[in-house]
PDB file of C-alpha atoms in Angstrom:
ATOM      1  CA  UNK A1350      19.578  43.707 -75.794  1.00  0.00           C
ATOM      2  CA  UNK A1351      16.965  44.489 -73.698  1.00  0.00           C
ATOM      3  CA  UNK A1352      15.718  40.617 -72.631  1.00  0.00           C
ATOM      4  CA  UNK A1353      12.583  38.907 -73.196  1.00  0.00           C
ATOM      5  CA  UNK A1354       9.583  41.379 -73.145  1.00  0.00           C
ATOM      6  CA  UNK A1355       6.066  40.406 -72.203  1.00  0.00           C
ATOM      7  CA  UNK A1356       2.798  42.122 -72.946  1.00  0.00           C
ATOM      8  CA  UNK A1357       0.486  42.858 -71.219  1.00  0.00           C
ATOM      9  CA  UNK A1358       2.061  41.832 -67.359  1.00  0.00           C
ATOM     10  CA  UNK A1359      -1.351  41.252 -65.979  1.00  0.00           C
ATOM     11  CA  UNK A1360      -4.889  40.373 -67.700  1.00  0.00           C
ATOM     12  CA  UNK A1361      -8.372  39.748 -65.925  1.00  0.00           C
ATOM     13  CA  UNK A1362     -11.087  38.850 -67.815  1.00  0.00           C
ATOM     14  CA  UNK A1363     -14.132  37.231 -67.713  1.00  0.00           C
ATOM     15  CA  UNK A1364     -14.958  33.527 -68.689  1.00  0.00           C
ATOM     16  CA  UNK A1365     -15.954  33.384 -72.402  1.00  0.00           C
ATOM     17  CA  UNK A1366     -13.880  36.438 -73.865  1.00  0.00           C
ATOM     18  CA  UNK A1367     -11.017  36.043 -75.711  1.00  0.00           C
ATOM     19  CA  UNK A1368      -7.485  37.347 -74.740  1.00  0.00           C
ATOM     20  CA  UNK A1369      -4.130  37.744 -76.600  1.00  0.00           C
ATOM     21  CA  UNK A1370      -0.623  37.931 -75.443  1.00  0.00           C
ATOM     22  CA  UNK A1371       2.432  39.024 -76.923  1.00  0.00           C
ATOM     23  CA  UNK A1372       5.862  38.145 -76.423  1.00  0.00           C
ATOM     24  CA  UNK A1373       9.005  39.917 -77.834  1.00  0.00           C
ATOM     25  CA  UNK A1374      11.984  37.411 -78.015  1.00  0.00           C
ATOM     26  CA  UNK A1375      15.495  38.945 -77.439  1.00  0.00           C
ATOM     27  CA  UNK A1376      16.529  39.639 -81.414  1.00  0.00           C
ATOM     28  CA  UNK A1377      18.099  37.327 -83.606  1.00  0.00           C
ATOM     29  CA  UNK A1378      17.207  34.411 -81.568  1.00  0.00           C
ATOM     30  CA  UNK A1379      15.557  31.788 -83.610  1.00  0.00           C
ATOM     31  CA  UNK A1380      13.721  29.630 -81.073  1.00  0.00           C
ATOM     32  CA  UNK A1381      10.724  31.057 -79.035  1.00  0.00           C
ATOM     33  CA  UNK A1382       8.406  28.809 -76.684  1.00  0.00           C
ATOM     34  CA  UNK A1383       5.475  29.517 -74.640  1.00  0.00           C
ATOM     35  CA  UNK A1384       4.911  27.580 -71.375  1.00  0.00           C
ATOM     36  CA  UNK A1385       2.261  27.776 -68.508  1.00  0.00           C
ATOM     37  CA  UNK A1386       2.696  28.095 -65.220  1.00  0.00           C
ATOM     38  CA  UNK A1387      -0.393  27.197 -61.625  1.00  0.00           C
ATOM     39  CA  UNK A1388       0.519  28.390 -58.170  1.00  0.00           C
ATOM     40  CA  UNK A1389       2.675  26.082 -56.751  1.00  0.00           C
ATOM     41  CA  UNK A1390       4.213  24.677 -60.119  1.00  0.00           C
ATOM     42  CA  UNK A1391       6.597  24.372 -62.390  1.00  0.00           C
ATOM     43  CA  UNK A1392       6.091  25.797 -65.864  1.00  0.00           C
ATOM     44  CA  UNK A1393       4.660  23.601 -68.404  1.00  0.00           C
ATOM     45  CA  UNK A1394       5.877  23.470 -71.984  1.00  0.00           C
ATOM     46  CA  UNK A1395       2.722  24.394 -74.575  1.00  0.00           C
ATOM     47  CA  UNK A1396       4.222  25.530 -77.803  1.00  0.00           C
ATOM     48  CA  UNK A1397       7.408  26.689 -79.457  1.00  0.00           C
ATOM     49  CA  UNK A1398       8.702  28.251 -83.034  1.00  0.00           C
ATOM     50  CA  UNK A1399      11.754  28.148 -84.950  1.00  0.00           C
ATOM     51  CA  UNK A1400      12.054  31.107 -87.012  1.00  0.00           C
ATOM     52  CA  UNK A1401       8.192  31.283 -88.226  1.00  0.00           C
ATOM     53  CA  UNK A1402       7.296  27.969 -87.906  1.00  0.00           C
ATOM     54  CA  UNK A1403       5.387  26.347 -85.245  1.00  0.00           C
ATOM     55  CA  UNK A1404       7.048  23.289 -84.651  1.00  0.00           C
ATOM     56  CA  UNK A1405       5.007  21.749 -81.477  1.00  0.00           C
ATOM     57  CA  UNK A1406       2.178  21.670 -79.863  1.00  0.00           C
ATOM     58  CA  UNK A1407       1.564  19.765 -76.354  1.00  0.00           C
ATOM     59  CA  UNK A1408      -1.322  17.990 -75.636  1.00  0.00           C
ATOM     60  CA  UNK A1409      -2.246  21.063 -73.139  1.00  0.00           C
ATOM     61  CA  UNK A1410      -2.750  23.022 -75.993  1.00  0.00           C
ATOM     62  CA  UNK A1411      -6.526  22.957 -76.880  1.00  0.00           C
ATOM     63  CA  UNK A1412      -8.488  24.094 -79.752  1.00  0.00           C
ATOM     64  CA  UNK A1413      -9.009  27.361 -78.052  1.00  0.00           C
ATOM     65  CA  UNK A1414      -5.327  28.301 -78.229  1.00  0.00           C
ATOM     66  CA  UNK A1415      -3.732  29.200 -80.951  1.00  0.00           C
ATOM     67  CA  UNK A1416      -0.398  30.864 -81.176  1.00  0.00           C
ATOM     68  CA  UNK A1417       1.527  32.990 -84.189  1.00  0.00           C
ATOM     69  CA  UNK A1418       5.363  33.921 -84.562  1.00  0.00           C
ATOM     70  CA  UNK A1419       5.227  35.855 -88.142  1.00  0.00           C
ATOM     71  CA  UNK A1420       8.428  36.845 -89.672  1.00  0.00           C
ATOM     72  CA  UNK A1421      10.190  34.972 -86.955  1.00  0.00           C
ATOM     73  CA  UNK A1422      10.183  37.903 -84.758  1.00  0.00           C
ATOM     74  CA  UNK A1423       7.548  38.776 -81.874  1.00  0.00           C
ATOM     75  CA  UNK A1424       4.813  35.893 -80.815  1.00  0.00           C
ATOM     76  CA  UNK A1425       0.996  35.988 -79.666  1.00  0.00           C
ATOM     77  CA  UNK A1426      -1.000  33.782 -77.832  1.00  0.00           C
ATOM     78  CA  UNK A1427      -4.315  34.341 -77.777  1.00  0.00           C
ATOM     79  CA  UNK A1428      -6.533  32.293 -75.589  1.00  0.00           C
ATOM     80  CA  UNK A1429     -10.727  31.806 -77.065  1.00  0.00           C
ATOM     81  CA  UNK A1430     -13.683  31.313 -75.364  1.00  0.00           C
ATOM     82  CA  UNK A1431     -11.414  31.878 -71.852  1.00  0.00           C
ATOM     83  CA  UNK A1432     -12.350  29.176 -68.923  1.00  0.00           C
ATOM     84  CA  UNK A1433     -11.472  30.043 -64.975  1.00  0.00           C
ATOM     85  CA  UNK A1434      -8.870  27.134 -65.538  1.00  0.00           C
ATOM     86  CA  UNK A1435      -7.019  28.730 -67.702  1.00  0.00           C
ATOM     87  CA  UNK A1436      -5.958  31.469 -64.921  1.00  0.00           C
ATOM     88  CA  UNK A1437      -2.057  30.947 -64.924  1.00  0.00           C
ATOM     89  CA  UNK A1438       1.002  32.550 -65.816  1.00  0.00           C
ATOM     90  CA  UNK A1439       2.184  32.672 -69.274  1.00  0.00           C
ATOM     91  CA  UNK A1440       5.533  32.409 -70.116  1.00  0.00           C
ATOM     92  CA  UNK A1441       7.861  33.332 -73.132  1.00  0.00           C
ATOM     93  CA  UNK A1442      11.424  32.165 -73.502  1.00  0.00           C
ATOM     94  CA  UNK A1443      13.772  32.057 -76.183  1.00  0.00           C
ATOM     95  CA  UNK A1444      17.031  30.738 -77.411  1.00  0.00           C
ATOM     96  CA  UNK A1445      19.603  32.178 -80.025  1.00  0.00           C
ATOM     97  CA  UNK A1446      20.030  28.747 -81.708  1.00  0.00           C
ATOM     98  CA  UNK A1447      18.445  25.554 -83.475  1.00  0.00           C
ATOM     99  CA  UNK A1448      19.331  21.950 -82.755  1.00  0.00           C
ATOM    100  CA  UNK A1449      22.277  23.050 -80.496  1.00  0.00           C
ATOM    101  CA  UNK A1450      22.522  20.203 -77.596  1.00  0.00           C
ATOM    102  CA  UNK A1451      21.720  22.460 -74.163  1.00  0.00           C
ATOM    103  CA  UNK A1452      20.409  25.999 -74.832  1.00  0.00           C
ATOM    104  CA  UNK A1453      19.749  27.977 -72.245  1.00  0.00           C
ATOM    105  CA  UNK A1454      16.058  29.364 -72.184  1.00  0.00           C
ATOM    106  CA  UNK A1455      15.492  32.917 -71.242  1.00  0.00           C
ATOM    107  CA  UNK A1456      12.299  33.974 -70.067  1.00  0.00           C
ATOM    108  CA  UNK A1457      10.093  37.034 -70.194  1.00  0.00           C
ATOM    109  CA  UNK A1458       8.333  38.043 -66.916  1.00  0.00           C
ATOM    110  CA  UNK A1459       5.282  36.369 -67.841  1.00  0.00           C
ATOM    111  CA  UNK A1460       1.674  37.224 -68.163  1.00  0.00           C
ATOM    112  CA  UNK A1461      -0.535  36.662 -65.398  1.00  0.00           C
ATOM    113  CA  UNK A1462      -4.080  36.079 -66.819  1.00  0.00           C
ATOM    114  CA  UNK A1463      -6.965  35.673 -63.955  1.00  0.00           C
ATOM    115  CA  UNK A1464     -10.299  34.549 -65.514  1.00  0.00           C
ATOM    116  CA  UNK A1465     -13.527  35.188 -63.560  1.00  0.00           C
TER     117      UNK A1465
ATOM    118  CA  UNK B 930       5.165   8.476 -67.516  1.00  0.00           C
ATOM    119  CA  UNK B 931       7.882  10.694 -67.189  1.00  0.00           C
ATOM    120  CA  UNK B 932       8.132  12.094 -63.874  1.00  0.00           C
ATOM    121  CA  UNK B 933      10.543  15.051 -62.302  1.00  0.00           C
ATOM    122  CA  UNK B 934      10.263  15.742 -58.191  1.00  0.00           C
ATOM    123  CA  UNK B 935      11.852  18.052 -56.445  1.00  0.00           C
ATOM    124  CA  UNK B 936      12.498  16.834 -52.857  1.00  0.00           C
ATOM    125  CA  UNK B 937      10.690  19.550 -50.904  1.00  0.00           C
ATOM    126  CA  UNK B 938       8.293  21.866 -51.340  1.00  0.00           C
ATOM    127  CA  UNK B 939      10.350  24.403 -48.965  1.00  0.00           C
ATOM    128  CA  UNK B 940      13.273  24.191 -47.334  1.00  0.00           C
ATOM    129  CA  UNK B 941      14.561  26.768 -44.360  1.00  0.00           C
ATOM    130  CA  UNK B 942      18.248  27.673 -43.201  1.00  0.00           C
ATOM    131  CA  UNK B 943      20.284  29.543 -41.754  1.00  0.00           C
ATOM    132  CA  UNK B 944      22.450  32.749 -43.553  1.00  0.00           C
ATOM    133  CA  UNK B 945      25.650  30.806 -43.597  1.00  0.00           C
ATOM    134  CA  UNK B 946      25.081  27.385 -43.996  1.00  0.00           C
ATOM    135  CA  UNK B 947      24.541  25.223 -47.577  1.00  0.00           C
ATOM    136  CA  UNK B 948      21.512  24.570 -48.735  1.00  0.00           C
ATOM    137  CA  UNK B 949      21.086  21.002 -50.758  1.00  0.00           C
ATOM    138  CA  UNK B 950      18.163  21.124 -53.555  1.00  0.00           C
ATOM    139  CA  UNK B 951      17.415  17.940 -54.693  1.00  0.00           C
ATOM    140  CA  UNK B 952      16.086  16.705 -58.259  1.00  0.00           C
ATOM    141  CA  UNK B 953      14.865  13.395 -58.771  1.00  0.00           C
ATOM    142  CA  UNK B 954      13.394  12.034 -62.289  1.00  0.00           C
ATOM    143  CA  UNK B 955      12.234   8.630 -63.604  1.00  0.00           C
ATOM    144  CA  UNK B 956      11.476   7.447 -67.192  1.00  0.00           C
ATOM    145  CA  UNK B 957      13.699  10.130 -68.567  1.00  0.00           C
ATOM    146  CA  UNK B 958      17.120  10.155 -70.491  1.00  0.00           C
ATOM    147  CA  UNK B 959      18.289  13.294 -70.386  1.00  0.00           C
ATOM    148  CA  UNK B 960      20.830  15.443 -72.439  1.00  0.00           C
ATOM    149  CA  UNK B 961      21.034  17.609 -69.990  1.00  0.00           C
ATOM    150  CA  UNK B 962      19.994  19.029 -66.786  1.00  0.00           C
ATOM    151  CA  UNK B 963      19.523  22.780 -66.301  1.00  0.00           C
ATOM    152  CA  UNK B 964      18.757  24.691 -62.722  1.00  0.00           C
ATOM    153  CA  UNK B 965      16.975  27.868 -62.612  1.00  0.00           C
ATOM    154  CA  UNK B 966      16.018  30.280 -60.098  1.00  0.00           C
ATOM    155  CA  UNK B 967      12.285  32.429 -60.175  1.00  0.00           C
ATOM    156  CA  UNK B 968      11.422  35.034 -57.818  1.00  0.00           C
ATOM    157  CA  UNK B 969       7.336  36.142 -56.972  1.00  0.00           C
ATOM    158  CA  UNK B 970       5.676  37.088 -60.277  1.00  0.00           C
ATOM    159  CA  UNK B 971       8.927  37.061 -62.363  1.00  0.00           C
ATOM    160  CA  UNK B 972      10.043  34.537 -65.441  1.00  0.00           C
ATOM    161  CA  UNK B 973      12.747  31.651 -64.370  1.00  0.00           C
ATOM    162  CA  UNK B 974      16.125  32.585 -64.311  1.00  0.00           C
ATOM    163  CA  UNK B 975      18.992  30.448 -65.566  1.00  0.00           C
ATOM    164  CA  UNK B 976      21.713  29.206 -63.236  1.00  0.00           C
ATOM    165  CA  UNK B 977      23.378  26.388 -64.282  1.00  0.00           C
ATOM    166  CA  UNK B 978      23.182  23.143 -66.747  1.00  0.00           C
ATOM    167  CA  UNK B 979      25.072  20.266 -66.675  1.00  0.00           C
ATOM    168  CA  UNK B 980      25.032  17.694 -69.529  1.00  0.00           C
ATOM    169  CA  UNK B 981      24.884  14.158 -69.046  1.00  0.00           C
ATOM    170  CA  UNK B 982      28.634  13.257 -69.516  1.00  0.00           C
ATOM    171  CA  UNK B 983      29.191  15.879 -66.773  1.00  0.00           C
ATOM    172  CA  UNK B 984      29.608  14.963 -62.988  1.00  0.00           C
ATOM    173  CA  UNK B 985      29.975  18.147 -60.917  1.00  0.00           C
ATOM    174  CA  UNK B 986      29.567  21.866 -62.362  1.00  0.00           C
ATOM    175  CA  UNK B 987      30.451  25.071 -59.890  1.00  0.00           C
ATOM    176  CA  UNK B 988      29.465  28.894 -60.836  1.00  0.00           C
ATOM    177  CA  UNK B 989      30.647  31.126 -57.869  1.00  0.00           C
ATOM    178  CA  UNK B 990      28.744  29.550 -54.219  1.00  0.00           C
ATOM    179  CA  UNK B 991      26.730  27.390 -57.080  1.00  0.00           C
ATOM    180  CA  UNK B 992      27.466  23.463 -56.974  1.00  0.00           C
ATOM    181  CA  UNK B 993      25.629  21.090 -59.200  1.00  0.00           C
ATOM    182  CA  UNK B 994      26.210  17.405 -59.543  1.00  0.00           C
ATOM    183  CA  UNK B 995      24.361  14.980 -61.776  1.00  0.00           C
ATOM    184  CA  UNK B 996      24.111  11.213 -61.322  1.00  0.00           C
ATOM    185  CA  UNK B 997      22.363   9.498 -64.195  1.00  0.00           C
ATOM    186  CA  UNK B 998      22.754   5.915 -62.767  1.00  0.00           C
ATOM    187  CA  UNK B 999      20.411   7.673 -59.593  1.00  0.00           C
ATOM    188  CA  UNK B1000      18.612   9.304 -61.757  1.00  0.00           C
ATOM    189  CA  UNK B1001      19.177  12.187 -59.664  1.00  0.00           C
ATOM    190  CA  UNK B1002      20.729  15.921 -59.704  1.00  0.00           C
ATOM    191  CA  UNK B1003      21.889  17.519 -56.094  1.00  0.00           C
ATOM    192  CA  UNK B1004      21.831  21.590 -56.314  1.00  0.00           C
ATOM    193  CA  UNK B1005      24.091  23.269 -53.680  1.00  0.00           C
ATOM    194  CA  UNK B1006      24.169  26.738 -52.808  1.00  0.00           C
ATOM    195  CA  UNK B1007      27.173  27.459 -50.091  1.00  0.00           C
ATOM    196  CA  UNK B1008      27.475  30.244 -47.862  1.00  0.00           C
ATOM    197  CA  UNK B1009      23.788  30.893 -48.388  1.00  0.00           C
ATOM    198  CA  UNK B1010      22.307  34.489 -48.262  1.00  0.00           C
ATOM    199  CA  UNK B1011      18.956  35.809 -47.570  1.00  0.00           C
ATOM    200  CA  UNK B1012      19.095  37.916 -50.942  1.00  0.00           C
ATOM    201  CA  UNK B1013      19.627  33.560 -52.230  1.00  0.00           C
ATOM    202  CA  UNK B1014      15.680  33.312 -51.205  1.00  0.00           C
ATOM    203  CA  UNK B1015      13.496  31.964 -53.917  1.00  0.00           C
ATOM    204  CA  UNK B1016      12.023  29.324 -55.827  1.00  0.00           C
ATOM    205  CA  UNK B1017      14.701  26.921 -57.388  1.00  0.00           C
ATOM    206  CA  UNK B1018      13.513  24.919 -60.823  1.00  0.00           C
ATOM    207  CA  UNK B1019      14.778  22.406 -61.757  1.00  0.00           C
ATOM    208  CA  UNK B1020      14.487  21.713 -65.665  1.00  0.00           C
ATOM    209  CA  UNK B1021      15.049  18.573 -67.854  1.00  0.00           C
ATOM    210  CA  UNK B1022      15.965  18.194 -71.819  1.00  0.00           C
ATOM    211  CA  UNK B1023      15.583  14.636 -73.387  1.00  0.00           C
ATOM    212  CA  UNK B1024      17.459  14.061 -75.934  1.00  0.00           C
ATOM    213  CA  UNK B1025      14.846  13.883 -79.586  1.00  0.00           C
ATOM    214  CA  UNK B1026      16.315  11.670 -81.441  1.00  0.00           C
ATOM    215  CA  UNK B1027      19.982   9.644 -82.909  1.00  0.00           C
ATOM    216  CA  UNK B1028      21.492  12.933 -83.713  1.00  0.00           C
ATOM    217  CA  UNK B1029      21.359  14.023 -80.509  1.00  0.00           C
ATOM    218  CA  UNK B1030      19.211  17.161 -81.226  1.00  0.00           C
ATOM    219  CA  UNK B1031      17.358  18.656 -78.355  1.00  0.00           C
ATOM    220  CA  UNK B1032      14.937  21.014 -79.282  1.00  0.00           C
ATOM    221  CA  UNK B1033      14.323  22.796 -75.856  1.00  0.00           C
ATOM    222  CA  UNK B1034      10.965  21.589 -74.552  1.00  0.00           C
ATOM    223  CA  UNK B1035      12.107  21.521 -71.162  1.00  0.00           C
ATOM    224  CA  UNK B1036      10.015  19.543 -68.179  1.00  0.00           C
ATOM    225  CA  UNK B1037      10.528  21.569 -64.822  1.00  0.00           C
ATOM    226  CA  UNK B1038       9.970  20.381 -61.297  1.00  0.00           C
ATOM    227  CA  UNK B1039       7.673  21.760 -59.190  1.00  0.00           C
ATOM    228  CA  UNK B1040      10.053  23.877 -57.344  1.00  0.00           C
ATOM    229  CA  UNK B1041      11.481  24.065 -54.005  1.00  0.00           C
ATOM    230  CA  UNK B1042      11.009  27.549 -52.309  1.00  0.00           C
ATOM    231  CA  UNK B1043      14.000  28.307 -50.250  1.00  0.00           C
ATOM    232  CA  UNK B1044      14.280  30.654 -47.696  1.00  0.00           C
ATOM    233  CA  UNK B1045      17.306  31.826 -45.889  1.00  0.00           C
ATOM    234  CA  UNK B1046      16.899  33.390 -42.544  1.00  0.00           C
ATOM    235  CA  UNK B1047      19.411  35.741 -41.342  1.00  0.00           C
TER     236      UNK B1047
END
């Protein structure tokens, strides 16, 4: 068990490209979510999976994200027509259960995307 | 709206002494609490959670207490370190729906950075 994995660490790109992120959950765990996280912050929830299915989306989650968990295993995030606000850390966590009251979440390292 | 503060943005002491994180939150019920700790350009780590029903919960110099009539969780860290320096989370759970299933989408404070000089 090697913990959350997060690919790649860093990302700079310029405003209009597109970027994708992937994020390996520790195996066997069923949930995965993806938050974001500004200087001075805490992170905020965006999206999360159980098994394959993509049970959530917050309201910070616009038309230009779109994330993918197939086969229940790894996740990508991928980011369209990038803006300089969305320069933040992404973040990756998962938890071995469903539906069980109090999980702990454990997180990847995060992806730090700067748009220019 | 829901709301979660953390009490300080930073907070500075002394190797030695106990440092006192506080977590206040309005228009919540929560399951469950959870602290976590995140260090420069890493992922949050977990610390501790304490569920509603719960009072007081201790892991090693770790103290947290949770007072749902306040609306408020206290985070303690005794006999503080320098190495105990970093951003402290802390992280809240509502409870979905009759069943009592949470499904994780946690709402974190804004952090409070600690530092500990030696």
């Amino acid at each position: 068990d090697t913990g959350v994995s997060q690919d790649p660490r860093h990302k700079i790109t310029k405003r209009g490209q597109n970027v994708t992120f992937r994020c390996d959950p520790i195996s066997e765990h069923n949930r995965l979510y993806w938050y974001r996280q500004t200087l001075g912050q805490g992170p905020e929830f965006l999206t999360y999976f159980q098994n394959e299915a993509q049970l959530e989306k917050s309201r910070l989650l616009s038309d230009r994200f779109s994330a993918e968990r197939p086969k229940g295993s790894f996740s990508t995030l991928e980011i369209q027509r990038t803006e300089q606000g969305d320069s933040a850390m992404y973040l990756c966590a998962s938890t071995p259960r469903s539906s069980l009251l109090g999980e702990t979440q454990y997180f990847g390292p995060g992806t730090r995307l700067l748009v220019l | 709206s829901q709301k979660i503060e953390q009490n300080s943005e930073a907070l500075n002491i002394q190797e030695g002494k106990t440092a006192t994180l506080t977590c206040n939150y309005t228009n919540y019920s929560p399951a469950y609490l959870q602290w976590y700790r995140q260090d420069p350009g890493r992922g949050p780590v977990f610390l501790l959670l304490i569920r509603e029903n719960e009072k007081e919960k201790r892991k090693e110099r770790l103290k947290v207490t949770f007072d749902t009539t306040l609306k408020q969780s206290l985070f303690h860290i005794t006999a503080s370190q320098p190495a105990d320096s970093a951003t402290y989370l802390c992280a809240l759970d509502p409870v979905e729906d009759a069943g009592g299933t949470s499904y994780g989408k946690l709402t974190f404070g804004q952090g409070t950075i600690l530092t500990v000089h030696p």
